[in-house]
CSV table of C-alpha atoms in Angstrom, one decimal:
chain,number,residue,atom,x,y,z
R,13,MET,CA,-78.6,-43.0,-22.2
R,14,ARG,CA,-77.3,-41.7,-25.5
R,15,ASN,CA,-79.5,-39.4,-27.4
R,16,HIS,CA,-79.5,-40.4,-31.1
R,17,GLU,CA,-79.6,-37.2,-33.3
R,18,ARG,CA,-79.7,-36.4,-36.9
R,19,THR,CA,-76.0,-35.6,-37.2
R,20,LEU,CA,-73.5,-36.8,-39.8
R,21,GLN,CA,-71.3,-38.2,-37.0
R,22,GLN,CA,-74.1,-40.5,-35.9
R,23,LEU,CA,-75.6,-41.3,-39.3
R,24,ASP,CA,-72.2,-42.1,-40.9
R,25,PRO,CA,-69.7,-43.1,-38.2
R,26,LEU,CA,-67.0,-44.2,-40.7
R,27,ALA,CA,-66.9,-40.7,-42.4
R,28,ALA,CA,-67.0,-39.1,-38.9
R,29,GLY,CA,-63.5,-40.5,-38.4
R,30,THR,CA,-62.2,-38.3,-41.2
R,31,SER,CA,-64.2,-35.3,-39.7
R,32,TRP,CA,-61.9,-35.5,-36.7
R,33,ASP,CA,-58.9,-35.0,-38.9
R,34,VAL,CA,-60.5,-31.9,-40.5
R,35,ALA,CA,-61.5,-30.6,-37.1
R,36,LEU,CA,-57.9,-31.1,-35.8
R,37,PHE,CA,-56.4,-29.3,-38.8
R,38,PHE,CA,-58.7,-26.3,-38.7
R,39,GLY,CA,-58.6,-26.0,-35.0
R,40,ILE,CA,-54.8,-25.9,-34.7
R,41,ALA,CA,-54.3,-23.8,-37.9
R,42,THR,CA,-56.9,-21.2,-36.8
R,43,TRP,CA,-55.5,-21.0,-33.3
R,44,ALA,CA,-52.0,-20.6,-34.7
R,45,TYR,CA,-53.2,-17.8,-37.0
R,46,ALA,CA,-55.0,-16.0,-34.2
R,47,ALA,CA,-51.9,-16.3,-31.9
R,48,VAL,CA,-49.5,-15.0,-34.5
R,49,VAL,CA,-51.7,-12.0,-35.5
R,50,SER,CA,-52.4,-11.2,-31.8
R,51,THR,CA,-48.7,-11.2,-31.0
R,52,SER,CA,-47.8,-9.0,-33.9
R,53,ASN,CA,-50.6,-6.5,-33.3
R,54,PHE,CA,-50.4,-6.4,-29.5
R,55,ARG,CA,-48.5,-3.1,-29.4
R,56,HIS,CA,-50.9,-1.5,-31.8
R,57,SER,CA,-54.0,-2.6,-30.0
R,58,ASP,CA,-56.1,0.1,-28.3
R,59,GLN,CA,-57.4,-2.4,-25.7
R,60,PRO,CA,-54.6,-5.0,-25.2
R,61,VAL,CA,-56.4,-6.5,-22.2
R,62,PHE,CA,-59.4,-7.4,-24.4
R,63,LEU,CA,-57.0,-9.0,-27.0
R,64,ILE,CA,-55.5,-11.2,-24.3
R,65,VAL,CA,-59.0,-12.2,-23.1
R,66,ALA,CA,-60.0,-12.9,-26.6
R,67,LEU,CA,-57.0,-15.2,-27.2
R,68,VAL,CA,-57.6,-17.0,-23.9
R,69,LEU,CA,-61.3,-17.6,-24.6
R,70,PHE,CA,-60.5,-18.7,-28.2
R,71,SER,CA,-57.9,-21.2,-26.9
R,72,LEU,CA,-60.4,-22.6,-24.4
R,73,GLY,CA,-63.0,-22.9,-27.2
R,74,VAL,CA,-60.7,-24.7,-29.5
R,75,LEU,CA,-59.7,-27.1,-26.7
R,76,VAL,CA,-63.3,-28.0,-25.9
R,77,HIS,CA,-64.1,-28.3,-29.6
R,78,LEU,CA,-61.2,-30.7,-30.2
R,79,TRP,CA,-61.9,-32.7,-27.1
R,80,SER,CA,-65.6,-33.1,-28.1
R,81,ALA,CA,-64.8,-33.9,-31.7
R,82,ALA,CA,-62.3,-36.7,-30.8
R,83,PRO,CA,-63.8,-40.1,-31.9
R,84,ARG,CA,-63.4,-41.6,-28.4
R,85,HIS,CA,-65.5,-38.9,-26.9
R,86,ALA,CA,-68.4,-39.3,-29.4
R,87,PRO,CA,-71.0,-38.1,-29.8
R,88,TYR,CA,-70.4,-34.4,-29.9
R,89,THR,CA,-73.2,-33.3,-27.6
R,90,ARG,CA,-75.4,-30.1,-27.7
R,91,ARG,CA,-74.0,-29.1,-24.3
R,92,SER,CA,-70.4,-29.2,-25.6
R,93,TYR,CA,-71.4,-27.4,-28.8
R,94,SER,CA,-73.1,-24.6,-26.8
R,95,ILE,CA,-70.0,-24.1,-24.7
R,96,VAL,CA,-67.8,-23.9,-27.8
R,97,VAL,CA,-70.2,-21.5,-29.5
R,98,PHE,CA,-70.2,-19.2,-26.4
R,99,LEU,CA,-66.4,-19.2,-26.0
R,100,ILE,CA,-65.7,-18.7,-29.7
R,101,ILE,CA,-68.3,-15.9,-30.1
R,102,SER,CA,-67.1,-14.2,-26.9
R,103,ALA,CA,-63.5,-14.4,-28.2
R,104,GLY,CA,-64.5,-12.8,-31.5
R,105,ALA,CA,-66.4,-10.0,-29.7
R,106,CYS,CA,-63.4,-9.3,-27.4
R,107,GLU,CA,-61.1,-9.2,-30.5
R,108,ILE,CA,-63.3,-6.6,-32.1
R,109,VAL,CA,-63.3,-4.5,-29.0
R,110,SER,CA,-59.5,-4.6,-28.7
R,111,ASP,CA,-59.1,-3.1,-32.2
R,112,GLY,CA,-60.1,0.5,-32.3
R,113,GLY,CA,-58.8,1.2,-35.9
R,114,GLY,CA,-62.3,1.4,-37.4
R,115,THR,CA,-61.5,-1.0,-40.2
R,116,ILE,CA,-61.8,-4.7,-40.6
R,117,SER,CA,-59.2,-6.7,-42.5
R,118,MET,CA,-59.2,-10.4,-43.2
R,119,LEU,CA,-55.5,-10.5,-42.3
R,120,THR,CA,-55.3,-8.5,-39.1
R,121,ASP,CA,-58.7,-8.9,-37.5
R,122,TRP,CA,-59.0,-12.6,-36.8
R,123,GLY,CA,-62.3,-12.6,-34.8
R,124,PRO,CA,-64.9,-13.2,-37.5
R,125,ILE,CA,-62.8,-15.5,-39.7
R,126,ALA,CA,-61.8,-17.6,-36.7
R,127,VAL,CA,-65.5,-18.0,-35.7
R,128,ALA,CA,-66.4,-19.0,-39.3
R,129,LEU,CA,-63.6,-21.6,-39.5
R,130,ILE,CA,-64.4,-23.2,-36.1
R,131,PHE,CA,-68.1,-23.4,-37.1
R,132,ALA,CA,-67.2,-25.0,-40.4
R,133,SER,CA,-65.1,-27.7,-38.7
R,134,ALA,CA,-67.9,-28.5,-36.3
R,135,SER,CA,-70.7,-28.7,-38.9
R,136,GLY,CA,-70.5,-32.5,-39.2
R,137,TYR,CA,-71.1,-33.0,-35.5
R,138,ARG,CA,-74.4,-31.1,-34.9
R,139,PRO,CA,-77.8,-31.1,-36.7
R,140,LEU,CA,-79.2,-28.3,-38.8
R,141,PRO,CA,-81.1,-26.3,-36.1
R,142,ASP,CA,-78.1,-26.1,-33.8
R,143,GLN,CA,-75.9,-24.7,-36.7
R,144,TYR,CA,-78.5,-22.1,-37.5
R,145,TYR,CA,-78.9,-21.0,-33.9
R,146,ALA,CA,-75.1,-20.8,-33.5
R,147,GLY,CA,-74.8,-18.8,-36.8
R,148,LEU,CA,-77.6,-16.4,-35.8
R,149,ALA,CA,-76.0,-15.8,-32.4
R,150,ALA,CA,-72.6,-15.1,-34.0
R,151,VAL,CA,-74.1,-12.8,-36.7
R,152,LEU,CA,-76.1,-10.8,-34.2
R,153,THR,CA,-73.4,-10.5,-31.6
R,154,LEU,CA,-70.4,-9.7,-33.8
R,155,GLY,CA,-72.5,-7.6,-36.2
R,156,GLY,CA,-73.7,-5.6,-33.2
R,157,MET,CA,-70.1,-5.2,-31.9
R,158,LEU,CA,-68.9,-4.0,-35.3
R,159,ALA,CA,-71.8,-1.5,-35.5
R,160,VAL,CA,-71.0,-0.1,-32.1
R,161,ASP,CA,-67.3,0.1,-32.9
R,162,GLY,CA,-68.1,1.8,-36.2
R,163,LEU,CA,-69.9,4.6,-34.4
R,164,HIS,CA,-66.6,6.0,-33.2
R,165,HIS,CA,-64.9,6.2,-36.6
R,166,GLU,CA,-65.4,7.7,-40.0
R,167,LEU,CA,-66.3,5.0,-42.4
R,168,PRO,CA,-66.0,5.6,-46.2
R,169,PHE,CA,-68.8,3.2,-47.1
R,170,GLY,CA,-71.1,3.7,-44.2
R,171,LEU,CA,-71.9,1.9,-40.9
R,172,ALA,CA,-74.1,-0.8,-42.5
R,173,TYR,CA,-71.4,-1.9,-45.0
R,174,PHE,CA,-68.8,-2.0,-42.3
R,175,ALA,CA,-70.9,-4.2,-40.0
R,176,VAL,CA,-72.3,-6.5,-42.8
R,177,SER,CA,-68.8,-7.0,-44.4
R,178,GLY,CA,-67.5,-8.3,-41.1
R,179,ILE,CA,-70.2,-11.0,-40.7
R,180,THR,CA,-70.6,-12.0,-44.3
R,181,LEU,CA,-68.1,-14.8,-44.1
R,182,ILE,CA,-69.8,-16.3,-41.0
R,183,ALA,CA,-73.2,-16.2,-42.7
R,184,ILE,CA,-71.9,-17.8,-45.9
R,185,VAL,CA,-70.1,-20.6,-44.0
R,186,VAL,CA,-73.0,-21.4,-41.7
R,187,LEU,CA,-75.6,-21.4,-44.5
R,188,GLY,CA,-73.4,-23.5,-46.8
R,189,GLN,CA,-72.4,-26.0,-44.2
R,190,ALA,CA,-76.0,-26.3,-42.8
R,191,SER,CA,-77.4,-26.8,-46.3
R,192,TYR,CA,-74.9,-29.6,-46.9
R,193,THR,CA,-75.6,-31.2,-43.6
R,194,TYR,CA,-79.3,-31.2,-44.3
R,195,LYS,CA,-79.0,-32.8,-47.7
R,196,ALA,CA,-76.4,-35.3,-46.7
R,197,SER,CA,-78.3,-36.4,-43.6
R,198,ARG,CA,-81.5,-36.9,-45.7
R,199,ILE,CA,-79.6,-39.0,-48.2
R,200,LEU,CA,-78.0,-41.1,-45.4
R,201,MET,CA,-81.3,-41.6,-43.6
R,202,ALA,CA,-83.0,-42.7,-46.8
R,203,TRP,CA,-80.1,-45.1,-47.6
R,204,GLN,CA,-80.1,-46.6,-44.1
R,205,LYS,CA,-83.9,-47.1,-44.3
R,206,THR,CA,-83.5,-49.0,-47.6
R,207,VAL,CA,-80.7,-51.1,-46.2
R,208,ASN,CA,-82.7,-52.0,-43.0
R,209,GLU,CA,-85.7,-52.9,-45.1
R,210,ASN,CA,-83.8,-55.2,-47.4
R,211,ALA,CA,-81.3,-56.5,-44.9
R,212,VAL,CA,-80.9,-60.3,-44.6
R,213,ASP,CA,-81.4,-61.8,-41.2
R,214,PRO,CA,-78.0,-62.8,-39.9
R,215,ALA,CA,-79.6,-66.1,-38.7
R,216,ASP,CA,-80.4,-67.1,-42.3
R,217,VAL,CA,-78.0,-69.6,-43.6
R,218,SER,CA,-77.0,-69.8,-47.3
R,219,THR,CA,-75.9,-73.0,-48.9
R,220,GLN,CA,-72.9,-71.1,-50.1
R,221,GLU,CA,-71.6,-71.3,-46.5
R,222,LEU,CA,-71.3,-75.1,-46.5
R,223,SER,CA,-67.8,-76.4,-46.1
R,224,GLU,CA,-65.9,-76.8,-49.3
R,225,PRO,CA,-65.1,-80.5,-49.0
R,226,ILE,CA,-68.8,-81.4,-48.9
R,227,THR,CA,-69.9,-79.2,-51.7
R,228,HIS,CA,-67.0,-80.4,-53.9
R,229,GLU,CA,-67.9,-84.1,-53.2
R,230,ALA,CA,-71.5,-83.4,-54.0
R,231,ARG,CA,-70.6,-81.7,-57.2
R,232,GLU,CA,-68.3,-84.5,-58.3
R,233,PHE,CA,-71.0,-87.0,-57.4
R,234,PHE,CA,-73.6,-85.4,-59.7
R,235,ILE,CA,-71.1,-85.0,-62.5
R,236,GLY,CA,-70.3,-88.7,-62.2
R,237,LEU,CA,-74.1,-89.6,-62.4
R,238,LEU,CA,-74.5,-87.5,-65.5
R,239,ASP,CA,-71.5,-89.1,-67.2
R,240,SER,CA,-72.6,-92.6,-66.4
R,241,GLY,CA,-76.2,-92.1,-67.3
R,242,ARG,CA,-77.4,-94.6,-64.6
R,243,VAL,CA,-77.9,-94.9,-60.9
R,244,THR,CA,-76.6,-97.9,-59.0
R,245,GLU,CA,-77.4,-99.1,-55.5
R,246,GLU,CA,-74.0,-97.8,-54.4
R,247,ASP,CA,-74.8,-94.4,-55.8
R,248,THR,CA,-78.0,-94.4,-53.8
R,249,GLU,CA,-76.2,-95.1,-50.6
R,250,HIS,CA,-73.6,-92.5,-51.4
R,251,ALA,CA,-76.3,-89.9,-52.1
R,252,ARG,CA,-78.0,-90.8,-48.8
R,253,ALA,CA,-74.7,-90.3,-46.9
R,254,LEU,CA,-74.1,-86.9,-48.6
R,255,ALA,CA,-77.6,-85.8,-47.8
R,256,GLY,CA,-77.1,-86.7,-44.2
R,257,GLN,CA,-73.8,-84.7,-44.0
R,258,ILE,CA,-75.3,-81.7,-45.7
R,259,ARG,CA,-78.4,-81.8,-43.4
R,260,SER,CA,-76.4,-82.1,-40.2
R,261,GLN,CA,-74.1,-79.2,-41.3
R,262,LEU,CA,-77.1,-77.0,-42.1
R,263,LEU,CA,-78.7,-77.8,-38.7
R,264,GLU,CA,-75.4,-76.9,-37.0
R,265,MET,CA,-75.1,-73.7,-39.0
R,266,THR,CA,-78.7,-72.7,-38.3
R,267,ALA,CA,-78.1,-73.1,-34.6
R,268,GLN,CA,-75.1,-70.8,-34.8
R,269,THR,CA,-75.2,-67.0,-34.6
R,270,TRP,CA,-73.4,-64.6,-37.0
R,271,VAL,CA,-70.8,-64.1,-34.3
R,272,GLU,CA,-70.1,-67.8,-34.1
R,273,ARG,CA,-70.0,-68.2,-37.8
R,274,ALA,CA,-67.3,-65.5,-37.8
R,275,GLY,CA,-65.1,-67.9,-35.8
R,276,CYS,CA,-65.7,-66.4,-32.4
R,277,THR,CA,-67.0,-67.9,-29.1
R,278,LEU,CA,-70.3,-66.3,-28.0
R,279,HIS,CA,-71.4,-66.0,-24.3
R,280,ASP,CA,-74.9,-64.7,-24.4
R,281,PRO,CA,-76.9,-66.4,-21.6
R,282,GLU,CA,-79.7,-63.8,-21.8
R,283,HIS,CA,-80.0,-64.1,-25.7
R,284,VAL,CA,-79.6,-60.4,-26.3
R,285,LEU,CA,-77.5,-60.6,-29.4
R,286,SER,CA,-80.6,-60.0,-31.5
R,287,ASP,CA,-81.1,-56.6,-29.9
R,288,LEU,CA,-78.2,-55.2,-31.8
R,289,GLU,CA,-79.3,-53.1,-34.7
R,290,LEU,CA,-77.8,-53.4,-38.2
R,291,SER,CA,-75.3,-50.5,-37.6
R,292,ALA,CA,-74.1,-52.1,-34.3
R,293,GLN,CA,-73.8,-55.5,-36.0
R,294,SER,CA,-71.7,-54.0,-38.8
R,295,ALA,CA,-69.4,-52.1,-36.4
R,296,LEU,CA,-68.9,-55.2,-34.3
R,297,SER,CA,-68.4,-57.5,-37.3
R,298,ALA,CA,-65.8,-55.1,-38.7
R,299,LEU,CA,-63.9,-55.0,-35.5
R,300,ILE,CA,-63.8,-58.8,-35.3
R,301,SER,CA,-62.5,-58.9,-38.9
R,302,GLY,CA,-59.8,-56.4,-38.0
R,303,MET,CA,-58.7,-58.4,-35.0
R,304,THR,CA,-58.7,-61.6,-37.1
R,305,ASP,CA,-56.5,-59.8,-39.7
R,306,ALA,CA,-54.1,-58.9,-36.9
R,307,ASN,CA,-53.9,-62.6,-36.0
R,308,VAL,CA,-55.7,-62.1,-32.7
R,309,SER,CA,-56.8,-65.6,-31.6
R,310,ASN,CA,-59.4,-67.1,-29.2
R,311,ILE,CA,-61.8,-64.2,-29.8
R,312,GLN,CA,-64.7,-64.3,-27.4
R,313,VAL,CA,-67.8,-62.1,-27.4
R,314,SER,CA,-69.7,-61.8,-24.1
R,315,LEU,CA,-73.0,-60.0,-23.7
R,316,ARG,CA,-75.2,-59.3,-20.7
R,317,VAL,CA,-77.8,-56.7,-19.6
R,318,ASP,CA,-76.6,-54.2,-17.1
R,319,PRO,CA,-79.2,-54.4,-14.3
R,320,THR,CA,-78.8,-50.7,-13.4
R,321,THR,CA,-79.0,-49.0,-16.7
R,322,GLN,CA,-80.6,-51.8,-18.8
R,323,ARG,CA,-77.9,-51.2,-21.4
R,324,LEU,CA,-76.1,-54.2,-23.0
R,325,SER,CA,-72.7,-54.7,-21.5
R,326,CYS,CA,-70.4,-56.1,-24.2
R,327,VAL,CA,-66.8,-57.5,-23.9
R,328,ILE,CA,-64.6,-58.8,-26.7
R,329,GLN,CA,-61.6,-60.7,-25.6
R,330,GLY,CA,-58.7,-62.2,-27.6
R,331,THR,CA,-55.1,-63.3,-27.3
R,332,GLU,CA,-52.2,-61.6,-29.2
R,333,ASN,CA,-50.3,-63.9,-31.5
R,334,ALA,CA,-46.5,-64.0,-31.7
R,335,GLN,CA,-46.8,-63.8,-35.5
R,336,GLY,CA,-49.3,-61.0,-35.4
R,337,LEU,CA,-49.6,-57.4,-34.3
R,338,SER,CA,-49.4,-56.4,-30.6
R,339,GLY,CA,-49.4,-53.4,-28.3
R,340,GLY,CA,-49.3,-50.0,-30.0
R,341,LYS,CA,-49.2,-51.5,-33.5
R,342,LEU,CA,-52.4,-53.5,-32.8
R,343,ARG,CA,-54.1,-50.3,-31.6
R,344,THR,CA,-53.0,-48.4,-34.7
R,345,HIS,CA,-54.2,-51.3,-36.9
R,346,LEU,CA,-57.6,-51.2,-35.2
R,347,SER,CA,-57.9,-47.4,-34.9
R,348,SER,CA,-60.3,-47.0,-37.9
R,349,PHE,CA,-62.6,-49.7,-36.5
R,350,LEU,CA,-62.5,-48.2,-33.0
R,351,ARG,CA,-63.5,-44.8,-34.5
R,352,VAL,CA,-66.7,-46.4,-35.7
R,353,MET,CA,-67.2,-48.2,-32.3
R,354,TYR,CA,-66.8,-44.9,-30.4
R,355,VAL,CA,-69.8,-43.5,-32.4
R,356,VAL,CA,-72.1,-46.5,-32.4
R,357,PHE,CA,-71.4,-47.7,-28.8
R,358,GLU,CA,-70.9,-46.0,-25.4
R,359,ASP,CA,-67.9,-46.0,-23.0
R,360,VAL,CA,-65.7,-47.9,-25.5
R,361,ARG,CA,-62.4,-49.0,-23.9
R,362,PHE,CA,-59.6,-50.8,-25.6
R,363,ILE,CA,-57.0,-52.5,-23.3
R,364,THR,CA,-54.0,-54.7,-24.1
R,365,ASN,CA,-52.2,-56.3,-21.2
R,366,ASP,CA,-49.8,-59.3,-21.1
R,367,GLY,CA,-50.8,-60.5,-24.5
R,368,ASN,CA,-54.6,-60.2,-23.8
R,369,VAL,CA,-56.8,-57.9,-25.8
R,370,ASN,CA,-60.0,-56.5,-24.3
R,371,VAL,CA,-62.6,-54.3,-25.9
R,372,MET,CA,-65.4,-53.2,-23.5
R,373,PHE,CA,-68.4,-51.1,-24.3
R,374,TYR,CA,-72.1,-50.5,-23.8
R,375,TYR,CA,-74.9,-50.5,-26.2
R,376,ALA,CA,-78.3,-48.8,-25.8
R,377,LYS,CA,-80.8,-49.5,-28.5
């Protein structure tokens, strides 16, 4: 069962899609920087073995971070974050040990700055307490390593300055990102509460949804009555017929769900569609709209309760159109919608085969 947490990824799934791009950029760029600096300084390192270990640990940390941050693996769990924090801090510590020069440079000593950049790219995936604990662990560990390393060298500004200057960037990044996460999450939660309180029940039917021919005919009928200034027996019969058509269409629309009014066929024998919260309804509706825009036809939505986990098992099926998108182009077109689905739902799978489109996922309220 998914644990819903106060993270920007889960509170704002749409924005979380862009967070993946940021994580990918910072992860690859920081790893490339560490690799280049390590290669160039390898011969000058006092402990080259520790430098190799540092680069290996950092590489593993970046890989776990990027795997966990990928939208299809959402959400970014505390366990994954703990592994990343351990690997990244360990890499920074080993990098400090490998350099016996007694000085710290933002250009040649990549340990502290690499830790800060990875923490920054992961800030949108974990709540405030986790970020503080990770930052505290990094500051204490790397600050202690710098202090121990500084004991063996003459430092022009003293040991305290040497240790504090090395961890300042980490402290600034963690405090800044955690503060932003806290304020942004509060705003999002307040906004979602307001939306949920004022949301319109999808089962409610507005007269604006009546078919255009009927509304046009009714409008012309009333205009004709106003122009003539009198009501004949024929007008009475016409009005009775129009009222019957409008009443029957309203009854038909009232019996329909929001999925059916979107032009889809709904299979919901257990009547569990109402269990979907507003965020889930929005994500599902957006995906259906995206499939419709890509000319996917015969869209069917099937819902049932999984007897083992009690989660809702959901399947969306459709047929590719010859005039529409297919295969990889269809996946690319729906990628932004799927990013949201990965966060809101569980075990999301998108499969296209022989012209058939299938999206399968689970939902746990």
